[in-house]
Amino acid sequence: MGDVQPKSAQTVTEARVLPKTPYKDQDPREIAALVHALDEAVKLKKRSQFSAKKSRFSVKDSPQGIHVDSWKFNDWDYKRRDLPTYARGLFTSKNKYGEHEIAVRGYDKFFNTNEVRETEWGNIEERTRGPYELTLKENGCIIFISALADDTLVVCSKHSTGAREDVELSHSSAGEKRIESQLAKIGKTKEDLARDLRARNATAVAELCDDEFEEHILAYGPDKAGLYLHGINLNLPEFRTYPSELVQDFARHWGFHETELKVIDTIAEVRQFLESVAETGAHDGRDVEGFVIRCQMSPKPDSIPYSDWFFKYKFEEPYLMYRQWRECTKALISGKPARYKKHIAITEQYLLYARKRIAADPKLARDYNKNHGIIQLRNEFLEFKNLNGSDAANFELQHGRGGDAEVTKDVILVPIATIGCGKTTIAAALGKLLGYGHIQNDNITGTKRPPRFTRMLLDELETHPAVIADRNNAQRHERKQLLQDVKQLHLSAKLVALNFVHDDISAIRKVAHERVFARGDNHQTIHAKSESGKVIGIMEGFLGRYEPLDLSRAPDEGFDSVVDLDPTDGSRVNVEKIVRHLHQVYPGLVKEIPSAEAMDAATEAAIGSYTPAIRHSVVDRGKATQKSSHLVLQPKAVKKKPLEYIAVHVNAKSITAQLQRTFDKLSPEKSRFYMQLQQTRRIQPAFHVTLMHRMAAKEHPELWARYLKLQTDAEAAAADEAEKVSGPVDPTPELGQVDVQLERVVYDGRLMALVVRLVDKDNSDNTSEKWTCVNKISHITVGTRDSNVKPKESNDLLARWLREGSTDANGIYDVVIDGKPLLAGSVQGVLSR
Ligand code: GTP
Ligand code: MG
């Protein structure tokens, strides 16, 4: 369908020659397909899919009782390529024929320069064409104005419309009030405006800026307050928007404030202009947040037509500093600690000033909490210091003191990542380079892992200046847990986010797959070699659940500092980024940046300890053992740790099945303790017979030497095997096999153990000679009453049972396992943790 003139566009009748007004009707079939796709996205909630949230609103003025549905996507989903529309702010409704139509259409989501591939400067320069229309990034809340099929004017904020119960005045209601008074001033009604918008099949997009209603960062006193019109979009799935000249014209006609506009012809000039304004952060004597640049873009200018396209350019300072001041002031007022990471010296001075002013004037605090007087307090301070905004923001540069020099320890590095980003590699490299600790969530098994993880991190800080919290922390709730728990237990600890930015998911997926499949089974939980299908599923799960860092709100605002990392970069690059960042923010922690060679070596060693190439270091166990445990990588590196004990592992399901069968037949009295263990989840998740612990090496030196040799040989064999197939090294090689015969279960009110006999496979009636158990009675600990009762106390219980038997007086029970079944056992060395 070609462009036609709108049915009653009132602005085109004016004398000046204006650009042709864009127009296109909605195609009911196309909109029906769109709504269908959106509904599916709401229902499916598939990880691999984008997800949409739908909310229904009634429109109070609509005589026909028309309602609108708002559709909301996750911010990060806009970076996908398969959305049915990229509108940020989208409402649909139905017309009188019951056909779906787009009621309200926001802009296509647009990004900051360098935030996505398309907005990298090189691409902007190649793929866009002018004229470039620059508008100030206005700084209030966005308001959409459009018309329903019955010519009702509908006024919305980004995702809702109408009154809300939880606030005095919702954004959309505030916008609507503004519209009413603005139209009254020019003698027009909402119906007039509705008819015009309906005829255009368009949504008017404006910024509500009003310090009376809600003060943002930039000042809008009474004379400047109002609705600043900045766009008119056609109500279509694809993005089509009016040229700014027509927008300005519409604004004048309907009593909107005009958004300041600067038109520049070439991209080179645009860039030059933006970069010059960025130096001061102010434009025309006013502090600004940034610019929105409207132009046209084609992904392939030779073959694909240009379409409307926006990007933004945000200024860092002094805007960010002002925002920080505002947040700190609010913290101050509510008696919470003010947190700030940048502009430390000047912010301290500002807060000192603010503290005094607030103490002297309680009304100031009350007003401030309602977002009033923020700018005034700030300006008073700047005046008092005789500084302007950009001087204040540059204060550090001029006066030194870039970071928080007092921090010398207690720093926790928290990755925000998915599988295969290189967390463990980087942690190992930092360990080698800077002596940092390393706690791997993957090494923690059993219940209540999160609090144990936190506890282990804090313990690690006792002996290391910093520690890496090696866990994906891909979801906000995980970050919340960690931040909260840490701050509760250790107030002065600093949490630094290692932010593996996920903007190009397919590139990340590719790199992560390559790495994880090269790693094979050499991981605690991700066994890419033997369970490849499952592993892909797990990896996709993490990618799907990944929630990007959002410093503007809880929980992520709790981070003390952030390093952005690209997961597709090699770990060497990321190690250096982290080190440089830490040196800058905590110069007392990283006093100087290690040499490039040292960083090379540390990263190479970290990567290499997974690969067969440098595997000799495994056999050469002496050197690598014992040293600080954080230096080494899991799980291969575990082998560099000393042998803790030799055990026969038995399949857990077979054991629990035998126990269940036994206790099912017993009286309630006799089975009570078993029930208790079950209900309190105190039955071991895995079962083994300990043959010998290294503590017994003095008593049985020859046996220990024999077991040690078996272990070393098995490791060497596993390494050779891996080299042969260029695959990963089996981290727990089997030393041999032996059958385990279950004889009886012995227990009191504290713990339960199975008395077993080890039987050689080929010599089935005799107790094994090869696999000697040094305990008086070989056994499997089934479970203990609570964590205060240690499994090794089984030896004491069984010794008592052997002496006294089972009597009413000693409270020991002893039940024979029916049929004395034989279970297959695998002998393995267990290394110290
Ligand atoms: P999970 O624990 O599975 O979540 O992964 P992770 O984030 O801890 O990643 P890990 O450090 O285990 O890295 C994955 C694999 O990639 C390992 O086999 C690493 O040795 C390898 N690897 C990490 N960084 C690099 C790198 O810079 N280059 C190459 N070639 N391999 C790397
Ligand atoms: Mg890992």
XYZ file of N, CA and C and ligand atoms in Angstrom, residues 423-425 440 442 470 519 523-524 610, ligand 2:
31
model
N 34.892 -17.892 33.706
C 34.947 -17.506 35.120
C 36.061 -18.217 35.867
N 36.054 -19.539 35.724
C 37.002 -20.334 36.492
C 38.430 -20.082 36.024
N 38.564 -19.918 34.713
C 39.897 -19.646 34.160
C 40.426 -18.314 34.697
N 34.370 -21.963 44.291
C 33.547 -22.428 43.176
C 32.242 -23.000 43.696
N 30.366 -24.681 42.020
C 30.255 -26.029 41.463
C 30.833 -27.090 42.389
N 32.908 -17.657 42.237
C 32.775 -18.347 40.946
C 31.416 -19.044 40.833
N 36.422 -28.525 26.422
C 36.705 -28.895 27.809
C 36.230 -30.332 28.090
N 34.838 -31.100 34.059
C 34.122 -30.103 34.844
C 33.270 -30.828 35.864
N 32.978 -30.131 36.952
C 32.237 -30.760 38.026
C 30.870 -31.235 37.550
N 43.749 -27.111 31.866
C 42.672 -27.963 31.373
C 43.137 -28.851 30.222
Mg 33.609 -22.793 36.043
